[in-house]
Structure formats: structure tokens, C-alpha cells
PDB file of C-alpha atoms in Angstrom:
ATOM      1  CA  UNK T  29     100.960 165.670  86.411  1.00 35.00           C
ATOM      2  CA  UNK T  30     101.922 162.044  86.868  1.00 38.00           C
ATOM      3  CA  UNK T  31      99.958 159.967  89.362  1.00 41.00           C
ATOM      4  CA  UNK T  32     102.215 156.928  89.056  1.00 43.00           C
ATOM      5  CA  UNK T  33     104.435 157.598  92.059  1.00 47.00           C
ATOM      6  CA  UNK T  34     101.332 158.435  94.105  1.00 50.00           C
ATOM      7  CA  UNK T  35      99.566 155.170  93.427  1.00 53.00           C
ATOM      8  CA  UNK T  36     101.188 152.152  95.032  1.00 58.00           C
ATOM      9  CA  UNK T  37     100.636 148.842  93.315  1.00 57.00           C
ATOM     10  CA  UNK T  38      97.951 146.633  94.844  1.00 67.00           C
ATOM     11  CA  UNK T  39      96.582 149.355  97.116  1.00 83.00           C
ATOM     12  CA  UNK T  40      93.252 151.087  96.725  1.00 89.00           C
ATOM     13  CA  UNK T  41      93.143 154.795  95.937  1.00 92.00           C
ATOM     14  CA  UNK T  42      95.542 157.536  94.896  1.00 92.00           C
ATOM     15  CA  UNK T  43      96.652 161.007  95.933  1.00 94.00           C
ATOM     16  CA  UNK T  44      98.218 164.013  94.239  1.00 94.00           C
ATOM     17  CA  UNK T  45     100.957 166.545  94.870  1.00 94.00           C
ATOM     18  CA  UNK T  46      98.276 169.036  95.914  1.00 95.00           C
ATOM     19  CA  UNK T  47      97.060 166.596  98.565  1.00 97.00           C
ATOM     20  CA  UNK T  48     100.563 166.299 100.011  1.00 96.00           C
ATOM     21  CA  UNK T  49     100.945 170.068 100.084  1.00 97.00           C
ATOM     22  CA  UNK T  50      97.592 170.389 101.866  1.00 97.00           C
ATOM     23  CA  UNK T  51      98.613 167.772 104.448  1.00 98.00           C
ATOM     24  CA  UNK T  52     101.947 169.552 104.973  1.00 97.00           C
ATOM     25  CA  UNK T  53     100.025 172.760 105.711  1.00 97.00           C
ATOM     26  CA  UNK T  54      97.604 170.951 108.050  1.00 97.00           C
ATOM     27  CA  UNK T  55     100.555 169.605 110.015  1.00 97.00           C
ATOM     28  CA  UNK T  56     102.143 173.072 110.179  1.00 97.00           C
ATOM     29  CA  UNK T  57     105.221 171.628 108.511  1.00 97.00           C
ATOM     30  CA  UNK T  58     105.819 169.323 111.489  1.00 97.00           C
ATOM     31  CA  UNK T  59     106.362 165.582 111.702  1.00 98.00           C
ATOM     32  CA  UNK T  60     103.050 163.832 112.363  1.00 98.00           C
ATOM     33  CA  UNK T  61     104.571 161.832 115.215  1.00 98.00           C
ATOM     34  CA  UNK T  62     107.391 163.661 116.992  1.00 97.00           C
ATOM     35  CA  UNK T  63     106.405 167.207 116.009  1.00 96.00           C
ATOM     36  CA  UNK T  64     109.880 168.115 114.778  1.00 96.00           C
ATOM     37  CA  UNK T  65     110.063 170.680 111.981  1.00 97.00           C
ATOM     38  CA  UNK T  66     110.151 169.145 108.514  1.00 97.00           C
ATOM     39  CA  UNK T  67     112.150 170.575 105.633  1.00 94.00           C
ATOM     40  CA  UNK T  68     110.687 173.223 103.360  1.00 94.00           C
ATOM     41  CA  UNK T  69     107.871 171.842 101.241  1.00 92.00           C
ATOM     42  CA  UNK T  70     109.117 170.737  97.839  1.00 86.00           C
ATOM     43  CA  UNK T  71     112.747 170.475  98.868  1.00 90.00           C
ATOM     44  CA  UNK T  72     114.469 167.130  98.418  1.00 89.00           C
ATOM     45  CA  UNK T  73     114.135 164.843 101.421  1.00 89.00           C
ATOM     46  CA  UNK T  74     111.948 167.347 103.281  1.00 93.00           C
ATOM     47  CA  UNK T  75     109.637 164.619 104.563  1.00 96.00           C
ATOM     48  CA  UNK T  76     108.620 160.979 104.295  1.00 96.00           C
ATOM     49  CA  UNK T  77     105.132 159.852 103.292  1.00 95.00           C
ATOM     50  CA  UNK T  78     103.686 157.437 105.821  1.00 95.00           C
ATOM     51  CA  UNK T  79     100.626 155.242 105.343  1.00 95.00           C
ATOM     52  CA  UNK T  80      99.034 155.341 108.794  1.00 96.00           C
ATOM     53  CA  UNK T  81      97.435 151.976 108.180  1.00 94.00           C
ATOM     54  CA  UNK T  82     100.249 150.149 106.349  1.00 93.00           C
ATOM     55  CA  UNK T  83      99.536 148.972 102.828  1.00 89.00           C
ATOM     56  CA  UNK T  84     100.813 145.544 103.878  1.00 86.00           C
ATOM     57  CA  UNK T  85      97.949 145.426 106.379  1.00 88.00           C
ATOM     58  CA  UNK T  86      95.224 146.635 104.029  1.00 88.00           C
ATOM     59  CA  UNK T  87      95.860 150.380 104.115  1.00 92.00           C
ATOM     60  CA  UNK T  88      94.911 152.576 101.167  1.00 93.00           C
ATOM     61  CA  UNK T  89      96.469 155.344  99.098  1.00 94.00           C
ATOM     62  CA  UNK T  90      93.634 157.774  99.803  1.00 96.00           C
ATOM     63  CA  UNK T  91      94.769 161.080 101.377  1.00 97.00           C
ATOM     64  CA  UNK T  92      93.016 160.269 104.654  1.00 97.00           C
ATOM     65  CA  UNK T  93      95.495 157.456 105.279  1.00 97.00           C
ATOM     66  CA  UNK T  94      98.575 159.628 104.787  1.00 97.00           C
ATOM     67  CA  UNK T  95     100.845 161.539 107.140  1.00 97.00           C
ATOM     68  CA  UNK T  96     104.112 163.375 106.559  1.00 97.00           C
ATOM     69  CA  UNK T  97     106.914 162.416 108.916  1.00 97.00           C
ATOM     70  CA  UNK T  98     110.593 162.914 109.524  1.00 97.00           C
ATOM     71  CA  UNK T  99     112.847 160.119 108.278  1.00 95.00           C
ATOM     72  CA  UNK T 100     113.571 158.919 111.833  1.00 96.00           C
ATOM     73  CA  UNK T 101     109.895 158.404 112.733  1.00 97.00           C
ATOM     74  CA  UNK T 102     109.155 156.860 109.355  1.00 95.00           C
ATOM     75  CA  UNK T 103     111.961 154.347 109.843  1.00 95.00           C
ATOM     76  CA  UNK T 104     110.901 153.606 113.412  1.00 95.00           C
ATOM     77  CA  UNK T 105     107.306 152.961 112.428  1.00 94.00           C
ATOM     78  CA  UNK T 106     108.283 151.093 109.241  1.00 90.00           C
ATOM     79  CA  UNK T 107     105.355 148.855 108.217  1.00 88.00           C
ATOM     80  CA  UNK T 108     103.917 148.550 111.719  1.00 92.00           C
ATOM     81  CA  UNK T 109     100.620 149.907 112.978  1.00 92.00           C
ATOM     82  CA  UNK T 110     100.598 153.537 114.122  1.00 95.00           C
ATOM     83  CA  UNK T 111      99.948 152.423 117.696  1.00 95.00           C
ATOM     84  CA  UNK T 112     103.354 150.718 117.827  1.00 94.00           C
ATOM     85  CA  UNK T 113     105.227 154.005 117.406  1.00 96.00           C
ATOM     86  CA  UNK T 114     102.920 155.875 119.773  1.00 97.00           C
ATOM     87  CA  UNK T 115     103.716 153.228 122.407  1.00 96.00           C
ATOM     88  CA  UNK T 116     107.437 153.858 121.982  1.00 95.00           C
ATOM     89  CA  UNK T 117     106.923 157.612 122.212  1.00 97.00           C
ATOM     90  CA  UNK T 118     104.856 157.205 125.399  1.00 97.00           C
ATOM     91  CA  UNK T 119     107.847 155.575 127.079  1.00 96.00           C
ATOM     92  CA  UNK T 120     110.206 158.276 125.823  1.00 96.00           C
ATOM     93  CA  UNK T 121     108.114 161.435 126.167  1.00 96.00           C
ATOM     94  CA  UNK T 122     105.234 160.502 128.452  1.00 97.00           C
ATOM     95  CA  UNK T 123     101.548 159.738 128.129  1.00 97.00           C
ATOM     96  CA  UNK T 124     100.368 163.361 128.252  1.00 97.00           C
ATOM     97  CA  UNK T 125     102.773 164.391 125.506  1.00 97.00           C
ATOM     98  CA  UNK T 126     101.433 161.638 123.226  1.00 97.00           C
ATOM     99  CA  UNK T 127      97.832 162.565 124.058  1.00 97.00           C
ATOM    100  CA  UNK T 128      98.560 166.137 122.992  1.00 97.00           C
ATOM    101  CA  UNK T 129     100.124 164.992 119.705  1.00 97.00           C
ATOM    102  CA  UNK T 130      97.224 162.655 118.927  1.00 97.00           C
ATOM    103  CA  UNK T 131      94.709 165.396 119.725  1.00 97.00           C
ATOM    104  CA  UNK T 132      96.594 167.837 117.504  1.00 95.00           C
ATOM    105  CA  UNK T 133      96.578 165.379 114.600  1.00 97.00           C
ATOM    106  CA  UNK T 134      92.924 164.507 115.075  1.00 96.00           C
ATOM    107  CA  UNK T 135      91.826 168.053 114.278  1.00 96.00           C
ATOM    108  CA  UNK T 136      92.962 167.496 110.677  1.00 97.00           C
ATOM    109  CA  UNK T 137      90.750 164.445 110.155  1.00 96.00           C
ATOM    110  CA  UNK T 138      87.770 166.357 108.636  1.00 97.00           C
ATOM    111  CA  UNK T 139      89.997 168.075 106.061  1.00 98.00           C
ATOM    112  CA  UNK T 140      91.727 164.840 105.105  1.00 98.00           C
ATOM    113  CA  UNK T 141      88.337 163.149 104.803  1.00 97.00           C
ATOM    114  CA  UNK T 142      87.308 165.874 102.343  1.00 98.00           C
ATOM    115  CA  UNK T 143      90.463 165.299 100.293  1.00 98.00           C
ATOM    116  CA  UNK T 144      89.680 161.591 100.162  1.00 98.00           C
ATOM    117  CA  UNK T 145      86.126 162.311  99.037  1.00 98.00           C
ATOM    118  CA  UNK T 146      87.418 164.519  96.205  1.00 97.00           C
ATOM    119  CA  UNK T 147      89.786 161.793  94.974  1.00 96.00           C
ATOM    120  CA  UNK T 148      87.110 159.097  95.227  1.00 96.00           C
ATOM    121  CA  UNK T 149      84.744 161.286  93.207  1.00 96.00           C
ATOM    122  CA  UNK T 150      87.478 161.801  90.627  1.00 95.00           C
ATOM    123  CA  UNK T 151      87.989 158.041  90.373  1.00 94.00           C
ATOM    124  CA  UNK T 152      84.235 157.438  90.072  1.00 94.00           C
ATOM    125  CA  UNK T 153      83.888 160.073  87.352  1.00 94.00           C
ATOM    126  CA  UNK T 154      86.760 158.473  85.438  1.00 93.00           C
ATOM    127  CA  UNK T 155      85.111 155.047  85.638  1.00 93.00           C
ATOM    128  CA  UNK T 156      81.735 156.437  84.570  1.00 94.00           C
ATOM    129  CA  UNK T 157      83.378 158.181  81.617  1.00 93.00           C
ATOM    130  CA  UNK T 158      85.152 154.953  80.735  1.00 93.00           C
ATOM    131  CA  UNK T 159      81.827 153.116  80.825  1.00 94.00           C
ATOM    132  CA  UNK T 160      80.233 155.623  78.438  1.00 94.00           C
ATOM    133  CA  UNK T 161      83.188 155.502  76.041  1.00 94.00           C
ATOM    134  CA  UNK T 162      83.193 151.715  76.168  1.00 94.00           C
ATOM    135  CA  UNK T 163      79.481 151.536  75.420  1.00 93.00           C
ATOM    136  CA  UNK T 164      80.041 153.727  72.356  1.00 94.00           C
ATOM    137  CA  UNK T 165      82.938 151.482  71.293  1.00 94.00           C
ATOM    138  CA  UNK T 166      80.763 148.373  71.685  1.00 93.00           C
ATOM    139  CA  UNK T 167      78.102 149.886  69.429  1.00 92.00           C
ATOM    140  CA  UNK T 168      80.769 150.832  66.846  1.00 93.00           C
ATOM    141  CA  UNK T 169      82.195 147.336  66.799  1.00 93.00           C
ATOM    142  CA  UNK T 170      78.804 145.601  66.724  1.00 91.00           C
ATOM    143  CA  UNK T 171      78.210 147.435  63.452  1.00 91.00           C
ATOM    144  CA  UNK T 172      81.773 146.909  62.208  1.00 91.00           C
ATOM    145  CA  UNK T 173      81.788 143.135  62.741  1.00 89.00           C
ATOM    146  CA  UNK T 174      78.174 142.461  61.804  1.00 88.00           C
ATOM    147  CA  UNK T 175      76.793 141.265  65.136  1.00 85.00           C
ATOM    148  CA  UNK T 176      73.076 141.343  65.842  1.00 83.00           C
ATOM    149  CA  UNK T 177      72.472 144.381  68.072  1.00 81.00           C
ATOM    150  CA  UNK T 178      71.228 143.311  71.528  1.00 85.00           C
ATOM    151  CA  UNK T 179      67.945 144.780  72.747  1.00 85.00           C
ATOM    152  CA  UNK T 180      69.851 146.772  75.325  1.00 88.00           C
ATOM    153  CA  UNK T 181      73.454 147.414  76.272  1.00 90.00           C
ATOM    154  CA  UNK T 182      74.507 147.464  79.904  1.00 92.00           C
ATOM    155  CA  UNK T 183      78.093 148.406  80.779  1.00 94.00           C
ATOM    156  CA  UNK T 184      79.600 148.849  84.245  1.00 93.00           C
ATOM    157  CA  UNK T 185      83.178 149.354  85.386  1.00 93.00           C
ATOM    158  CA  UNK T 186      84.594 148.788  88.870  1.00 92.00           C
ATOM    159  CA  UNK T 187      88.158 149.354  90.059  1.00 89.00           C
ATOM    160  CA  UNK T 188      89.870 147.736  93.041  1.00 82.00           C
ATOM    161  CA  UNK T 189      93.410 147.250  94.285  1.00 77.00           C
ATOM    162  CA  UNK T 190      94.316 144.527  91.805  1.00 83.00           C
ATOM    163  CA  UNK T 191      91.838 144.501  88.927  1.00 88.00           C
ATOM    164  CA  UNK T 192      89.390 146.545  86.944  1.00 92.00           C
ATOM    165  CA  UNK T 193      86.228 144.552  86.280  1.00 94.00           C
ATOM    166  CA  UNK T 194      84.307 145.419  83.120  1.00 94.00           C
ATOM    167  CA  UNK T 195      80.802 144.050  82.657  1.00 93.00           C
ATOM    168  CA  UNK T 196      78.836 144.031  79.405  1.00 92.00           C
ATOM    169  CA  UNK T 197      75.354 142.512  79.523  1.00 91.00           C
ATOM    170  CA  UNK T 198      75.993 138.825  80.368  1.00 88.00           C
ATOM    171  CA  UNK T 199      79.771 138.865  80.052  1.00 88.00           C
ATOM    172  CA  UNK T 200      82.708 140.272  81.974  1.00 89.00           C
ATOM    173  CA  UNK T 201      86.459 140.605  81.732  1.00 92.00           C
ATOM    174  CA  UNK T 202      89.072 141.686  84.258  1.00 92.00           C
ATOM    175  CA  UNK T 203      92.286 143.527  83.519  1.00 91.00           C
ATOM    176  CA  UNK T 204      95.153 144.667  85.722  1.00 89.00           C
ATOM    177  CA  UNK T 205      94.038 147.764  87.611  1.00 87.00           C
ATOM    178  CA  UNK T 206      95.246 150.849  85.710  1.00 87.00           C
ATOM    179  CA  UNK T 207      96.563 153.908  87.521  1.00 86.00           C
ATOM    180  CA  UNK T 208      94.545 157.114  87.597  1.00 88.00           C
ATOM    181  CA  UNK T 209      96.938 158.598  85.039  1.00 86.00           C
ATOM    182  CA  UNK T 210      96.172 155.730  82.662  1.00 87.00           C
ATOM    183  CA  UNK T 211      92.424 156.105  83.204  1.00 86.00           C
ATOM    184  CA  UNK T 212      92.681 159.785  82.329  1.00 86.00           C
ATOM    185  CA  UNK T 213      94.628 159.162  79.130  1.00 88.00           C
ATOM    186  CA  UNK T 214      92.892 156.235  77.413  1.00 88.00           C
ATOM    187  CA  UNK T 215      92.341 156.660  73.687  1.00 87.00           C
ATOM    188  CA  UNK T 216      89.734 155.278  71.273  1.00 88.00           C
ATOM    189  CA  UNK T 217      92.023 152.370  70.348  1.00 90.00           C
ATOM    190  CA  UNK T 218      92.028 151.128  73.936  1.00 90.00           C
ATOM    191  CA  UNK T 219      88.236 151.257  74.139  1.00 92.00           C
ATOM    192  CA  UNK T 220      87.938 149.402  70.826  1.00 93.00           C
ATOM    193  CA  UNK T 221      90.264 146.640  72.051  1.00 92.00           C
ATOM    194  CA  UNK T 222      88.183 146.168  75.199  1.00 92.00           C
ATOM    195  CA  UNK T 223      84.941 146.321  73.221  1.00 92.00           C
ATOM    196  CA  UNK T 224      86.105 143.594  70.830  1.00 92.00           C
ATOM    197  CA  UNK T 225      87.211 141.411  73.752  1.00 92.00           C
ATOM    198  CA  UNK T 226      83.805 141.782  75.413  1.00 91.00           C
ATOM    199  CA  UNK T 227      81.946 141.091  72.168  1.00 91.00           C
ATOM    200  CA  UNK T 228      83.961 137.921  71.636  1.00 90.00           C
ATOM    201  CA  UNK T 229      83.120 136.686  75.137  1.00 89.00           C
ATOM    202  CA  UNK T 230      79.451 137.501  74.567  1.00 87.00           C
ATOM    203  CA  UNK T 231      79.496 135.762  71.165  1.00 85.00           C
ATOM    204  CA  UNK T 232      81.308 132.619  72.351  1.00 84.00           C
ATOM    205  CA  UNK T 233      78.909 132.396  75.302  1.00 81.00           C
ATOM    206  CA  UNK T 234      75.998 132.357  72.871  1.00 80.00           C
ATOM    207  CA  UNK T 235      74.490 135.660  73.951  1.00 78.00           C
ATOM    208  CA  UNK T 236      75.333 137.461  70.719  1.00 77.00           C
ATOM    209  CA  UNK T 237      74.687 136.327  67.147  1.00 70.00           C
ATOM    210  CA  UNK T 238      75.631 137.439  63.661  1.00 67.00           C
ATOM    211  CA  UNK T 239      73.336 139.457  61.455  1.00 49.00           C
TER     212      UNK T 239
END
């Protein structure tokens, strides 16, 4: 499946369709805020996806930061903090009503935390795989272009909201952060391009010589 629509630009993390379905079930098909019944899961316009901590304020795309809402509550909250909408609902429905809603939502926190852990592990595994493939590509291209093999090869890959940082021994390059879908679909050509770029940086910096 495509992850693209589930991975907002410049926000850490990602989620999947399965995560949304799980959250829908946790919420008993009700709006996270007002408790009104949402549409049937999978039907068009059945719900809105809300980032509890807005992306504009540093929120992430991990499942633990997501809630499914009706369109009215999603529009009322907009890009504000969750507390802003709860304050409005307190005035409209009363303090005890809001306390009950918050308590009801809180019971889902452990399950959403587990979903987040699964996605973070998936991301980490993808980066580790990328590191191994990149190390193999570096070795291939050292031989191909006649560089002197270094005594050891150290490769690490880190991914954040904006960039993916790739380190090779004494050198590093940064590229625009790819989506999870892209990470899962990289081919040998992509690894070779990155390997050559890293080798050039290492060579120009004087850390790598020719045979």
C-alpha cells in the first residue's frame, strides 16, 4: 500500500491504513471529541484525521498522535492545541461531560503507544537495511573505481522530519527525507548513487586514496 498520504511533509513518523482502522475500533466509531457516531469505516468522508499535537506545533505522524473526528470538531480545533477545543466543549456541555470524554479516550493510550512502537521499529529496520545495502554498494564502488580500501567501513543512517543523514567513516551527506514507501522500494541503482557520492566526499576530503 502507499504510505505517501499517511506521511505529511516535514513531520516525523508515519502511519498506515491498518493503524487508522485500529484507532476507529478503539474509539468505537465515535468522534474523539464530541462522541458523535462517525460514518462507516472506509466510506468516503466517514471521519477526519486529527493530529492531537498539531504538526505546525511540532506534532508527529506516529499513530499515538492521531485521533479520528467528525468534520465539525476537526474544523473547530483546526491547527490549535487539543486543550482549546476541550475548553469550548466545557462551556457547551459542562466540565463533567468533558472529564468523561477525556477519561474514555485515555484508556486507548496504551494501544496507540503500541502502534507507534511498531511503526518506529519498522522505520528503524528500514534504516538498518538501508545501511547494510549502502555498505555493500560502497564496497562495490571502491573496487569499481579503484580506491584504496579503508581499514574499516562504518555506515549509519538517521531519518528526521526534513532530512536523512548518511554517514560513511569521516564523511556525511544529507538528502531530503524519503517517505517510508520510498525507503521500502529503493533499488541497487539508488544505493550505488549514494555510495559514489559518499566516496567522492571521502576522496576530496583526503580520507580515501587511489590504488
